[in-house]
Tab-separated table of C-alpha atoms in Angstrom:
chain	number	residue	atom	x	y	z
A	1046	UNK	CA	21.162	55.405	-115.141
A	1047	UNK	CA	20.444	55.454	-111.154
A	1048	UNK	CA	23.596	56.223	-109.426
A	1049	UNK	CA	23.778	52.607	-107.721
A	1050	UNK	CA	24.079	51.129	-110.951
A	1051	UNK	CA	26.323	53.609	-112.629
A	1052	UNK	CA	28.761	52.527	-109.754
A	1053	UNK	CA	28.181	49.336	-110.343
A	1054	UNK	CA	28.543	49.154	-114.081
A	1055	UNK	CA	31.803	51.242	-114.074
A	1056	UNK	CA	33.679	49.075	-111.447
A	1057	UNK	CA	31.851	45.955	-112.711
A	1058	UNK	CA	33.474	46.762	-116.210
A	1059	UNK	CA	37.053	48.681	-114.973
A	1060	UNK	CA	40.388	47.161	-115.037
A	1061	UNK	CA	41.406	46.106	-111.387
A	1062	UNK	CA	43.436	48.299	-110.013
A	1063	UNK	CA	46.774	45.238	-109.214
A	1064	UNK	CA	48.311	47.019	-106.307
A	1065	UNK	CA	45.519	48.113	-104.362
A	1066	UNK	CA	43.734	44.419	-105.014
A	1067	UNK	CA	46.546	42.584	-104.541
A	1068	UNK	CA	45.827	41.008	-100.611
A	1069	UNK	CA	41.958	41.371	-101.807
A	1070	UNK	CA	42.767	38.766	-104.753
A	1071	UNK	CA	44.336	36.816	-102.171
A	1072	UNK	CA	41.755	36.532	-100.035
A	1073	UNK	CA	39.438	35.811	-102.788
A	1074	UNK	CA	41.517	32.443	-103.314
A	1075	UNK	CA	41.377	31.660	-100.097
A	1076	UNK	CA	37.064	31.993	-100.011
A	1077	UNK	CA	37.377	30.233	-103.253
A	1078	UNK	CA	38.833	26.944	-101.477
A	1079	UNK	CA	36.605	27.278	-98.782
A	1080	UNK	CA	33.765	27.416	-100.955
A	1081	UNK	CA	35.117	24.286	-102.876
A	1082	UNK	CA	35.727	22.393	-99.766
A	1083	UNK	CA	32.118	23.343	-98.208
A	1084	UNK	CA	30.508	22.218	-101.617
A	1085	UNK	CA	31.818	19.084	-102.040
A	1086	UNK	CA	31.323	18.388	-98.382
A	1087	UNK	CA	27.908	19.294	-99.039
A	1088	UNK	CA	27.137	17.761	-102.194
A	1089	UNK	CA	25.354	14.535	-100.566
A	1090	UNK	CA	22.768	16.430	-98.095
A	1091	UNK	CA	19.735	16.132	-98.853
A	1092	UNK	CA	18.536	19.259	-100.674
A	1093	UNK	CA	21.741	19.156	-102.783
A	1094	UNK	CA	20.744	15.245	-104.372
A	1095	UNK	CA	17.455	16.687	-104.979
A	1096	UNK	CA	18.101	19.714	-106.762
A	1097	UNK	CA	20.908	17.986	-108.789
A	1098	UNK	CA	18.626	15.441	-109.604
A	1099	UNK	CA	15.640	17.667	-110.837
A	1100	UNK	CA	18.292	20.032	-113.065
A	1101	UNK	CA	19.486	16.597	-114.532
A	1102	UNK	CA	16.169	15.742	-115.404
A	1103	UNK	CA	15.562	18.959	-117.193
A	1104	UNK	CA	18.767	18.461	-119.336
A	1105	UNK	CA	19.652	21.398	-122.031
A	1106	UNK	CA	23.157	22.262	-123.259
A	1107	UNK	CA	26.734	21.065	-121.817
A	1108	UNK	CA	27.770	24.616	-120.763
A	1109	UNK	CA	28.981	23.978	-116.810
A	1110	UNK	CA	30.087	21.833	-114.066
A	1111	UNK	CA	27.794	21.074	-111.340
A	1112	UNK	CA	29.198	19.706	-108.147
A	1113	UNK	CA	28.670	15.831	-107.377
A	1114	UNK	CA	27.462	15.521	-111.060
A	1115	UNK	CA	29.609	14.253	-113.787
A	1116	UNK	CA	27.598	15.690	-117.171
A	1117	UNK	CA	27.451	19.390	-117.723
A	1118	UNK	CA	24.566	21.075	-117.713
A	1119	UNK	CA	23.207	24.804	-119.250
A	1120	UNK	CA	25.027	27.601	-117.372
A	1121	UNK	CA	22.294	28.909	-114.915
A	1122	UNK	CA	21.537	25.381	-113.806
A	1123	UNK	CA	24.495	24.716	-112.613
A	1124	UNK	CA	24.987	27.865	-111.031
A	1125	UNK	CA	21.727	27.086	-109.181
A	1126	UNK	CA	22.891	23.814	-108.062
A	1127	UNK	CA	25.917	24.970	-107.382
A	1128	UNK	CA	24.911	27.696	-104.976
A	1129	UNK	CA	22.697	25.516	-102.979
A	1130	UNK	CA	24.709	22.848	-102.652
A	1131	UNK	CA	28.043	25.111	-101.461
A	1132	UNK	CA	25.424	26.544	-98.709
A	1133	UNK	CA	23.760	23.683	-97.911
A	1134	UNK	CA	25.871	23.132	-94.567
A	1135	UNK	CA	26.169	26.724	-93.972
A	1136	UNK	CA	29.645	26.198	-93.259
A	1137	UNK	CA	30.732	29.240	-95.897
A	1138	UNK	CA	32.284	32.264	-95.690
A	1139	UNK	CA	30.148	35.631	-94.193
A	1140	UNK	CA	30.429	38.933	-93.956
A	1141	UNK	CA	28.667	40.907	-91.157
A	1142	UNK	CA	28.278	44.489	-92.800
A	1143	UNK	CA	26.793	43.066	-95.878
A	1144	UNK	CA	24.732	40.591	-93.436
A	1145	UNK	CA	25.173	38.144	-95.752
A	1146	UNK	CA	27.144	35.186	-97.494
A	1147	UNK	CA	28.982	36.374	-100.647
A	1148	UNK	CA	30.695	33.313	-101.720
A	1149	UNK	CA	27.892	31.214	-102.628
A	1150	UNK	CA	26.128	33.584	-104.553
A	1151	UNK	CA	29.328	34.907	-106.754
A	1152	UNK	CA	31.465	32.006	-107.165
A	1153	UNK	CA	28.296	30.042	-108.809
A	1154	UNK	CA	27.728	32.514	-111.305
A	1155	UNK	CA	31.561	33.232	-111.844
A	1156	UNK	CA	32.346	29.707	-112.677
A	1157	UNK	CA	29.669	28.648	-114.911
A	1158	UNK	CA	29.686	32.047	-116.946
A	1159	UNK	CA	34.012	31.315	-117.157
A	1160	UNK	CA	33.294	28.055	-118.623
A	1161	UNK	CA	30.327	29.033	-120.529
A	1162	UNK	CA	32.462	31.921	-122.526
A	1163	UNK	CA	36.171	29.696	-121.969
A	1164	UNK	CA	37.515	32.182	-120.026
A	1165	UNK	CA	40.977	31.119	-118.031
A	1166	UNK	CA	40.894	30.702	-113.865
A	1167	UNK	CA	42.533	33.850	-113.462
A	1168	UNK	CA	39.768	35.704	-114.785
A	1169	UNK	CA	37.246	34.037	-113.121
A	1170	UNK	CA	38.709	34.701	-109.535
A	1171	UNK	CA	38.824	38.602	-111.117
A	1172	UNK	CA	35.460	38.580	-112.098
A	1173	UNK	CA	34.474	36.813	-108.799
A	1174	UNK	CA	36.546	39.371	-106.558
A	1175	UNK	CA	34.245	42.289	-108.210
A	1176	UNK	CA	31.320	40.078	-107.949
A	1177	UNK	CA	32.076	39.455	-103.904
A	1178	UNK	CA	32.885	43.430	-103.575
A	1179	UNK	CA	30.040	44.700	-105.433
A	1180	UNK	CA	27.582	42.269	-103.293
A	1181	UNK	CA	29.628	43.631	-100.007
A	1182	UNK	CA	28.840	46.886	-101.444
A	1183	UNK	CA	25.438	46.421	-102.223
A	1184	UNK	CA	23.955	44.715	-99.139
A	1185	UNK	CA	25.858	47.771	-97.190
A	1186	UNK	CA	24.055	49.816	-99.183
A	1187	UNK	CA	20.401	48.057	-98.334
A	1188	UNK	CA	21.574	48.356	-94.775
A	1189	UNK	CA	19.890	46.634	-91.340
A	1190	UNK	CA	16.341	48.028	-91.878
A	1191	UNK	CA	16.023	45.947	-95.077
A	1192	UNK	CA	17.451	42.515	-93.160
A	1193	UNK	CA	15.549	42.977	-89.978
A	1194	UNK	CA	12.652	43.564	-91.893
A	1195	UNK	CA	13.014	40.045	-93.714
A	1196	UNK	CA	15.261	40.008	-96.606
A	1197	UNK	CA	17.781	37.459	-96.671
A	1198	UNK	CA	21.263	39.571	-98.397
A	1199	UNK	CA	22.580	36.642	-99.883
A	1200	UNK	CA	19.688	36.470	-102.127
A	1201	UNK	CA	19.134	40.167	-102.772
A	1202	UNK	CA	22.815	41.812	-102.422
A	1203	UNK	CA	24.392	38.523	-103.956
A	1204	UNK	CA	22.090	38.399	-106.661
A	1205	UNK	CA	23.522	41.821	-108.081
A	1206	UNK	CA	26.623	40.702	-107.082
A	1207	UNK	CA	26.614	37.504	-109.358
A	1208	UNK	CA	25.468	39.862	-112.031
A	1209	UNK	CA	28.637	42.150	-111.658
A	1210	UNK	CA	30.724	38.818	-112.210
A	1211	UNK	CA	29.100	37.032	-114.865
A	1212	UNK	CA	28.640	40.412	-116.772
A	1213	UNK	CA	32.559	40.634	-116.793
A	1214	UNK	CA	33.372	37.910	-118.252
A	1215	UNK	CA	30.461	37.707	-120.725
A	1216	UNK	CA	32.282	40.765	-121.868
A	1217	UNK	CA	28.762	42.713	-121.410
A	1218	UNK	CA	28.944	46.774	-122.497
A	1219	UNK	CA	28.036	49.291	-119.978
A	1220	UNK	CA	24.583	49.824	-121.379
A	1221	UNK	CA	24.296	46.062	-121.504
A	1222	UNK	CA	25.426	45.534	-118.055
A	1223	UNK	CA	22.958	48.243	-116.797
A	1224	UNK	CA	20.442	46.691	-118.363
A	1225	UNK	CA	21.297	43.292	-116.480
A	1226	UNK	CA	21.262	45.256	-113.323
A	1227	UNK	CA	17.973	47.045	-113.892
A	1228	UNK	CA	16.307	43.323	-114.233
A	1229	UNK	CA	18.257	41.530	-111.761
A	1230	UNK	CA	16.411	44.423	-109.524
A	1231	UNK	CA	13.211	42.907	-110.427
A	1232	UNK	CA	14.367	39.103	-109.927
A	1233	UNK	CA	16.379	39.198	-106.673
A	1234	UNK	CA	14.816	37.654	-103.609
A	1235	UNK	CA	14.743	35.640	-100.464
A	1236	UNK	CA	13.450	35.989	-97.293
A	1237	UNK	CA	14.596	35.276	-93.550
A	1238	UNK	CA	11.490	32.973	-92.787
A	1239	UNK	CA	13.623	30.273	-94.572
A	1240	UNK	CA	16.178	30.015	-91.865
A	1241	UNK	CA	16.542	26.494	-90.762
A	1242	UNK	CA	14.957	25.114	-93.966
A	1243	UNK	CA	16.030	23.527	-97.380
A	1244	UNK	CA	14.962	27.580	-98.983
A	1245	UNK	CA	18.180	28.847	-97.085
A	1246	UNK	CA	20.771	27.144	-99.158
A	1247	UNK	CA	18.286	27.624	-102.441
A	1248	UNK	CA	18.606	31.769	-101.637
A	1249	UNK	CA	22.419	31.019	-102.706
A	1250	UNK	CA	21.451	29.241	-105.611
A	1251	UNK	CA	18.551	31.137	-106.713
A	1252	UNK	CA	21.291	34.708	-106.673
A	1253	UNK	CA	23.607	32.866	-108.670
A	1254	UNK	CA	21.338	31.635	-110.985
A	1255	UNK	CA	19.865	35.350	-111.615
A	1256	UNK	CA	22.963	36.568	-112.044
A	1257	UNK	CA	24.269	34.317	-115.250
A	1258	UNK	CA	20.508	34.716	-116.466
A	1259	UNK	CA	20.016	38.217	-116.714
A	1260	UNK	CA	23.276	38.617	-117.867
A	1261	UNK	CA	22.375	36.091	-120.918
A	1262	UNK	CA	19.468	38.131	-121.152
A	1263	UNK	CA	21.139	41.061	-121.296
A	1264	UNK	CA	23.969	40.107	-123.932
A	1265	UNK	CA	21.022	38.980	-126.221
A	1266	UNK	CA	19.372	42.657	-126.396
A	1267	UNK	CA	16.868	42.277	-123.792
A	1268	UNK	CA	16.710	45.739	-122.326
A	1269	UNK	CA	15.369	47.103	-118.327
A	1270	UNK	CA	14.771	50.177	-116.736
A	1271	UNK	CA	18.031	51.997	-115.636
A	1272	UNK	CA	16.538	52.635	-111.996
A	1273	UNK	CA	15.954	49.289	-111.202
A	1274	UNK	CA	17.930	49.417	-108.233
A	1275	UNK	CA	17.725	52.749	-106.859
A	1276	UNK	CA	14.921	54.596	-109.034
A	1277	UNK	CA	11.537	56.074	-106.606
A	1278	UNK	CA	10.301	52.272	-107.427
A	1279	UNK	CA	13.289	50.604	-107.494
A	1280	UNK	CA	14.846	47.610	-105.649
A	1281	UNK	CA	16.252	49.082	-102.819
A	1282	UNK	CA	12.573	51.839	-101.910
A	1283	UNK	CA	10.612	48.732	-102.462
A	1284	UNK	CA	12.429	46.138	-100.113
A	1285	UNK	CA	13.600	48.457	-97.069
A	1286	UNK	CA	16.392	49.836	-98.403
A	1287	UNK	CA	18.772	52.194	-96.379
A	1288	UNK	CA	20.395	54.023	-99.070
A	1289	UNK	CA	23.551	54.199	-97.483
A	1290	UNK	CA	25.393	55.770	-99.967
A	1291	UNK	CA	28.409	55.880	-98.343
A	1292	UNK	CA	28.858	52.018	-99.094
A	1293	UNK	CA	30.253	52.920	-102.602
A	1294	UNK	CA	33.310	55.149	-100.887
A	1295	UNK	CA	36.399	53.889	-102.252
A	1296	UNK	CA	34.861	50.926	-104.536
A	1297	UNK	CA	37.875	49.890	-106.387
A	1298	UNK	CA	40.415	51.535	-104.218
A	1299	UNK	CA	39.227	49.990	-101.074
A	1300	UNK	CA	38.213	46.405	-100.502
A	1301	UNK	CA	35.430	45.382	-98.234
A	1302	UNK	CA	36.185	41.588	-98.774
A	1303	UNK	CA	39.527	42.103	-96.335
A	1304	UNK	CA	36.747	41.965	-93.619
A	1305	UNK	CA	34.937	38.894	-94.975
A	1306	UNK	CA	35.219	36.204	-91.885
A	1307	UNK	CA	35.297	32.114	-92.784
A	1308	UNK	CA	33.629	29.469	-90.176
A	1309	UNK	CA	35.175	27.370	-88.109
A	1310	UNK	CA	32.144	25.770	-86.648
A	1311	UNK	CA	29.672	24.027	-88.859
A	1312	UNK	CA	26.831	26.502	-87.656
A	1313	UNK	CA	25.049	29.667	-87.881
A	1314	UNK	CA	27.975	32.662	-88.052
A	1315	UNK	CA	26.440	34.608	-85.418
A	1316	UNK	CA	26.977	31.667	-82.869
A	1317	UNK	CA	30.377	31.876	-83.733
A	1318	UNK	CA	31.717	34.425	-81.376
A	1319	UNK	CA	29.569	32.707	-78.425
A	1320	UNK	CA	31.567	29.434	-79.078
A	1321	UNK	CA	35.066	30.690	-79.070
A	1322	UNK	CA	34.620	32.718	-75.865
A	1323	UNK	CA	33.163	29.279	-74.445
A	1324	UNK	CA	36.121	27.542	-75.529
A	1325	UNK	CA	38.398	29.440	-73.114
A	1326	UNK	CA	35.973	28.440	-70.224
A	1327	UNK	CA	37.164	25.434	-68.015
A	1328	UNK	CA	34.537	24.232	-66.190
A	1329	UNK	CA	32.867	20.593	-66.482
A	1330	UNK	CA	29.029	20.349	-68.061
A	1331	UNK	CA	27.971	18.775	-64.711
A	1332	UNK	CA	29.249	21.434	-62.762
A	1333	UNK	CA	27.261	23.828	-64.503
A	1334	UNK	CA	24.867	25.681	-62.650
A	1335	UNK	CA	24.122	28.396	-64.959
A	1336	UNK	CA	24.935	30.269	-68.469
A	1337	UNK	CA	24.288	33.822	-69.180
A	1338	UNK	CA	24.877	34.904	-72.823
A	1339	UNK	CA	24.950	38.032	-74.130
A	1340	UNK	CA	24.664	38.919	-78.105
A	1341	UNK	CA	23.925	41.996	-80.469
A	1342	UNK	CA	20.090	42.115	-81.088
A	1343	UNK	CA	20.236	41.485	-84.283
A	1344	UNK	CA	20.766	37.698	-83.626
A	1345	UNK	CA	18.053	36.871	-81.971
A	1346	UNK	CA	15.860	36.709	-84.436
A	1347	UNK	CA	18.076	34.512	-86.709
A	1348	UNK	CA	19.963	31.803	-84.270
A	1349	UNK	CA	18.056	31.605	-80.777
A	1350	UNK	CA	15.807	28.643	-81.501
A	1351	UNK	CA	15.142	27.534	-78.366
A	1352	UNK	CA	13.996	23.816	-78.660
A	1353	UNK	CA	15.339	22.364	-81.403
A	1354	UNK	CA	14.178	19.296	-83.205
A	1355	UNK	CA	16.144	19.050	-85.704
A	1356	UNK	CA	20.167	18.987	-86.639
A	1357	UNK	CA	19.684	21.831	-88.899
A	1358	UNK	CA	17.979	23.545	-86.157
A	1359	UNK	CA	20.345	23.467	-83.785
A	1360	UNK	CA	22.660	25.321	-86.149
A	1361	UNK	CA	20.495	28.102	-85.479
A	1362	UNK	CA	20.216	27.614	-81.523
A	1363	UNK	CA	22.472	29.705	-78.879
A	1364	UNK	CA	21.340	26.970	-75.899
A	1365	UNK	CA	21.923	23.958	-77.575
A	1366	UNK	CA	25.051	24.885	-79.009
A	1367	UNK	CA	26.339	26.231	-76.009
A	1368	UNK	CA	25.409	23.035	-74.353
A	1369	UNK	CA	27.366	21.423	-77.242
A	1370	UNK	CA	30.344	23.705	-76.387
A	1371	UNK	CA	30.538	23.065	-72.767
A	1372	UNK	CA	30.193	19.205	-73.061
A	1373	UNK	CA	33.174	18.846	-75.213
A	1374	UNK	CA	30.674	18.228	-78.708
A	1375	UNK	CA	32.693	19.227	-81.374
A	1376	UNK	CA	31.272	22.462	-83.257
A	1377	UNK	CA	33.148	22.069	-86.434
A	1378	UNK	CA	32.352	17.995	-87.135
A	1379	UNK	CA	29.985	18.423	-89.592
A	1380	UNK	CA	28.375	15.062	-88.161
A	1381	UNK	CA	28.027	16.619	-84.993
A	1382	UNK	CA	24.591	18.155	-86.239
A	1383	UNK	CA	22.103	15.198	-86.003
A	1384	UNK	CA	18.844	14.774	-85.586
A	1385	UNK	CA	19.476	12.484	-82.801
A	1386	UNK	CA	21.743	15.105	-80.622
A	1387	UNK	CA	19.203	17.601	-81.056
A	1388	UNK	CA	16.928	14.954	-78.798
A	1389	UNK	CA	20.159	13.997	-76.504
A	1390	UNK	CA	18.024	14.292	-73.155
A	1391	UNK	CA	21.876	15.502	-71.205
A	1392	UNK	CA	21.733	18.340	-73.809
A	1393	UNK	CA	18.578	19.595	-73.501
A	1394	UNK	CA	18.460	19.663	-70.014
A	1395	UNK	CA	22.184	21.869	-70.130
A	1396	UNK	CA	20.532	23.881	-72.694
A	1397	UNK	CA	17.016	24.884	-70.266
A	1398	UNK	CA	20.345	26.295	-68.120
A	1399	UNK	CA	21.575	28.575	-70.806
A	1400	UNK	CA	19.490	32.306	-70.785
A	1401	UNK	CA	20.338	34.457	-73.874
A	1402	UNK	CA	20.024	38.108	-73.779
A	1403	UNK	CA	20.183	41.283	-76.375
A	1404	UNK	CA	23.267	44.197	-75.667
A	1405	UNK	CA	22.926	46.695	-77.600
A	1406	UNK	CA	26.514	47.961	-76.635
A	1407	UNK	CA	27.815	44.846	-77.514
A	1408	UNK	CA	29.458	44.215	-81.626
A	1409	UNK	CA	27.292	42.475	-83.985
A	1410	UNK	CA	30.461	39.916	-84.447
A	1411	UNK	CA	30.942	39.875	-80.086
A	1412	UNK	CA	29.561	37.807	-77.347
A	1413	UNK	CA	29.628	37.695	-73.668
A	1414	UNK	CA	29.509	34.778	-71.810
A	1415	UNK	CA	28.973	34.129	-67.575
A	1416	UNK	CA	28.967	30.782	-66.156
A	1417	UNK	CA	27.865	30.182	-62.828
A	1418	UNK	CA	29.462	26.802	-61.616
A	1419	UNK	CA	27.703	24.535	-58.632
A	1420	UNK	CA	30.279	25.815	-56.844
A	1421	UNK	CA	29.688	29.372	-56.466
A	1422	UNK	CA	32.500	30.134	-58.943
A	1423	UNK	CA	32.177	32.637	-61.138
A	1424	UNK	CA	34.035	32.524	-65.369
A	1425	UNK	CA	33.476	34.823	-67.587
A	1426	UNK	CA	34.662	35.649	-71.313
A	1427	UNK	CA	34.105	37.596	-74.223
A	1428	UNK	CA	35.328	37.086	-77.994
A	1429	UNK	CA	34.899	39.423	-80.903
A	1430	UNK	CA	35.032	37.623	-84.516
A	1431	UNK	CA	36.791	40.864	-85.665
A	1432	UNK	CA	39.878	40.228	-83.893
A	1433	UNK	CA	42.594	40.525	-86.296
A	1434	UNK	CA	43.907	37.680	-88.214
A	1435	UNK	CA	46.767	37.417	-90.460
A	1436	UNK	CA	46.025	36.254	-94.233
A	1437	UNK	CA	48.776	33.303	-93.438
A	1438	UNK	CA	46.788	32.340	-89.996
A	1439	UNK	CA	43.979	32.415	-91.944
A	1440	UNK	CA	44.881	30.718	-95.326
A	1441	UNK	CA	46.513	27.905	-92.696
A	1442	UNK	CA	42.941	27.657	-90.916
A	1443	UNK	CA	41.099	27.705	-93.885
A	1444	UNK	CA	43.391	24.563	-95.179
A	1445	UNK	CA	43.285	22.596	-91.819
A	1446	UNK	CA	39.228	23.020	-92.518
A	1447	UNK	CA	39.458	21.889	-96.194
A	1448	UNK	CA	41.414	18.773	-94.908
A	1449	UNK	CA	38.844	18.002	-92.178
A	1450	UNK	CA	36.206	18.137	-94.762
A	1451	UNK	CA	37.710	16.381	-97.891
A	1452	UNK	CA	41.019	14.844	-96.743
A	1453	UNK	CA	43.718	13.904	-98.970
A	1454	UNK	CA	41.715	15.534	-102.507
A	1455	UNK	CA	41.968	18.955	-100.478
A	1456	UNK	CA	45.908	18.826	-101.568
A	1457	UNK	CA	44.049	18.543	-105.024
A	1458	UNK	CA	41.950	21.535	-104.843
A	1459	UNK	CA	44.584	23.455	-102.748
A	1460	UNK	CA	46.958	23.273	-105.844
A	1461	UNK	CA	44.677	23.918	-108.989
A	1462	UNK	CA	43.613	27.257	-107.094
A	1463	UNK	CA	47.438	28.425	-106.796
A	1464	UNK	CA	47.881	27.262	-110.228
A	1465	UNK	CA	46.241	30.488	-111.150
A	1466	UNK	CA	43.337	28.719	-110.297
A	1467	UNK	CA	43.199	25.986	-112.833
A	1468	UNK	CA	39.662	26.379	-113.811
A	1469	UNK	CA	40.001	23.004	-115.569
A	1470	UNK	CA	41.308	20.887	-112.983
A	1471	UNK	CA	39.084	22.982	-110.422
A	1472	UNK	CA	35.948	21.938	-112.355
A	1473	UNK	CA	36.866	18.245	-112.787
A	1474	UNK	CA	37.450	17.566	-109.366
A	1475	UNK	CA	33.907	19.586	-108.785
A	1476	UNK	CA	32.146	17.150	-111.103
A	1477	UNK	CA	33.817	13.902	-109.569
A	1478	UNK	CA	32.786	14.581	-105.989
């Protein structure tokens, strides 16, 4: 077995360790209502109806919950559906090492295999915690080369992430789980050309569905290669892989998913950092002579569109959300993203003022922002993502987000995930949305 999946399998199959994982559980919660809140917010956009529709079509066995859909459908449907749908606004939870979204992959895959095998809440959010860590762990592991060259990590990391989880709680052995592993290698994909399309949000679905499959596949006998993932043709030699084996220090001791960051604007992550450091700035959008931005590298390639035409393109679009930001739009409306203010002529001719440049010295989860009034005057303002935040600001963030998005049933969800979570109650309220 290669020594990436021997990691994997061990802490994939190991008892958590309570007092190390004790604020990592918690946090896992917390992602968990975010993801619940972002899916059922998401539920009625466009690709979600679709792919709902088509897995209802198909039909098969009454084994999980899908979100917006009252029936239950075979497990790795509804962890398809599920994923797209709970990424289909891009509003969930990121994490910049792992260059990636772990939430939408795992929890899919988590929930359907718990219901699937009847296993309680609690050990879902376990299994999903491992899942999260292991994807962390994993897309650390792949490192930059493989996401600058085109890989999307929610789709390749998460993938083996949602394999971790739904191996858990099938109950798979370690030569069983390996096995899972070695073909999940040969399954997971997705690729950065997608961004600002429906195939982003189907990357998320697409992990979590390879995740509960392989894992069937595995518990039924079907065997792999053990180097799937890190043999001389394995996943990670094949798709750009770093090999940074130092992503696997302290897995299980450790916990990468303290360093996860949620969104508070309904938009591409690595605009994030640009808007709050614009949010300090106090200066009118008609006295606005000029805007000089400055960003890691590693963004321009993923959220610089420069002329949008659609709402889902300017999600992805450093000038037009800036111009957004500095005419009072509101970033975190989710109806703020139309078609029709990606035409808004006042906009567009704010966002022609707004010049975006790479820093190399600059974090990946930084910007740097300059505006030049008509006046001569001079503001400038920086804002790093990484700035610490306590898990009570955050869980009180996260819960003034779940309220904007679902109002009074947030309460609803809030509660069945402290009640251990509730898987139950959780699902029901996922199927009435």
């Amino acid at each position: 077995m290669g020594g990436v999946s021997n990691d994997l399998v061990q802490f994939g199959l190991a008892p958590i360790d309570r007092a190390s994982a004790s604020e990592a559980r918690r946090m896992m919660a917390l992602s968990l209502l975010d993801w619940v809140s972002v899916g059922v917010a998401g539920s009625r956009e466009p690709v979600s109806q679709i792919l709902r529709d088509l897995a209802v079509e198909s039909g098969g066995a009454a084994q999980a919950s899908v979100i917006g859909c009252p029936q239950t459908l075979p497990a790795a449907a509804a962890a398809l559906v599920n994923g797209t749908v709970s990424h289909a606004l891009d509003y969930d939870d990121t994490h910049f090492a792992h260059i990636g979204h772990p939430s939408v992959a795992v929890l899919p895959a988590a929930i359907a295999m718990a219901e699937t095998t009847g296993a309680s809440g609690a050990h879902m959010l376990d299994a999903a915690l491992i899942g999260v860590e292991a994807s962390i762990r994993v897309g650390r592991w792949l490192g930059r080369t493989h996401y600058e060259t085109g890989f999307h990590q929610t789709a390749t990391a998460g993938a083996f992430g949602a394999c971790v989880a739904a191996g858990r709680l099938a109950g798979l052995t370690a030569a069983q789980m390996s096995h899972a592993l070695g073909l999940c290698a040969t399954r997971a994909s997705g690729l950065k050309s997608q961004f600002g399309t429906m195939g982003k949000p189907y990357h998320a679905g697409l992990a979590a569905q390879t995740g509960v499959e392989v894992v069937r596949a595995a518990k039924a006998g079907f065997t792999s290669t053990p180097e799937g993932i890190d043999g001389p043709q394995g996943f990670g030699p094949t798709h750009a892989g770093e090999d940074n084996r130092q992503a696997f220090d302290g897995l299980g001791v450790t916990w990468d998913i303290l360093t996860i960051s949620h969104k508070f604007h309904a938009c591409c992550h690595g605009t994030h950092a640009m808007l709050e450091a614009l949010a300090g700035l106090n200066c009118p959008a008609d006295e606005v002579a000029e805007l000089q931005l400055w960003t890691h590298p590693r963004w321009l390639s993923v959220c610089n569109i420069p002329h949008p035409a659609t709402g889902l393109e300017v999600k992805f679009s450093y000038a037009h959300l800036a111009a957004m930001a500095l005419s009072g739009v509101n970033t975190a409306a989710l109806d703020s993203f139309s078609d029709a203010i990606a035409q808004d002529p006042d906009l567009i001719r704010l966002a022609a003022r707004v010049h975006v440049s790479a820093d190399d010295n600059l974090p990946e989860t930084a910007a740097l922002v300059e505006l030049t009034s008509t006046t001569g005057a001079l503001f400038t303002r920086d804002h790093n993502l990484n700035a610490p935040m306590s898990l009570a600001q955050r869980q009180a963030k996260i819960v003034a987000k779940s309220r904007a998005l679902l109002g009074a049933q947030s309460d609803q969800v809030f509660n069945a995930i402290r009640a251990g979570p509730d898987l139950p109650v959780l699902t029901g309220l996922l199927r009435a949305a």
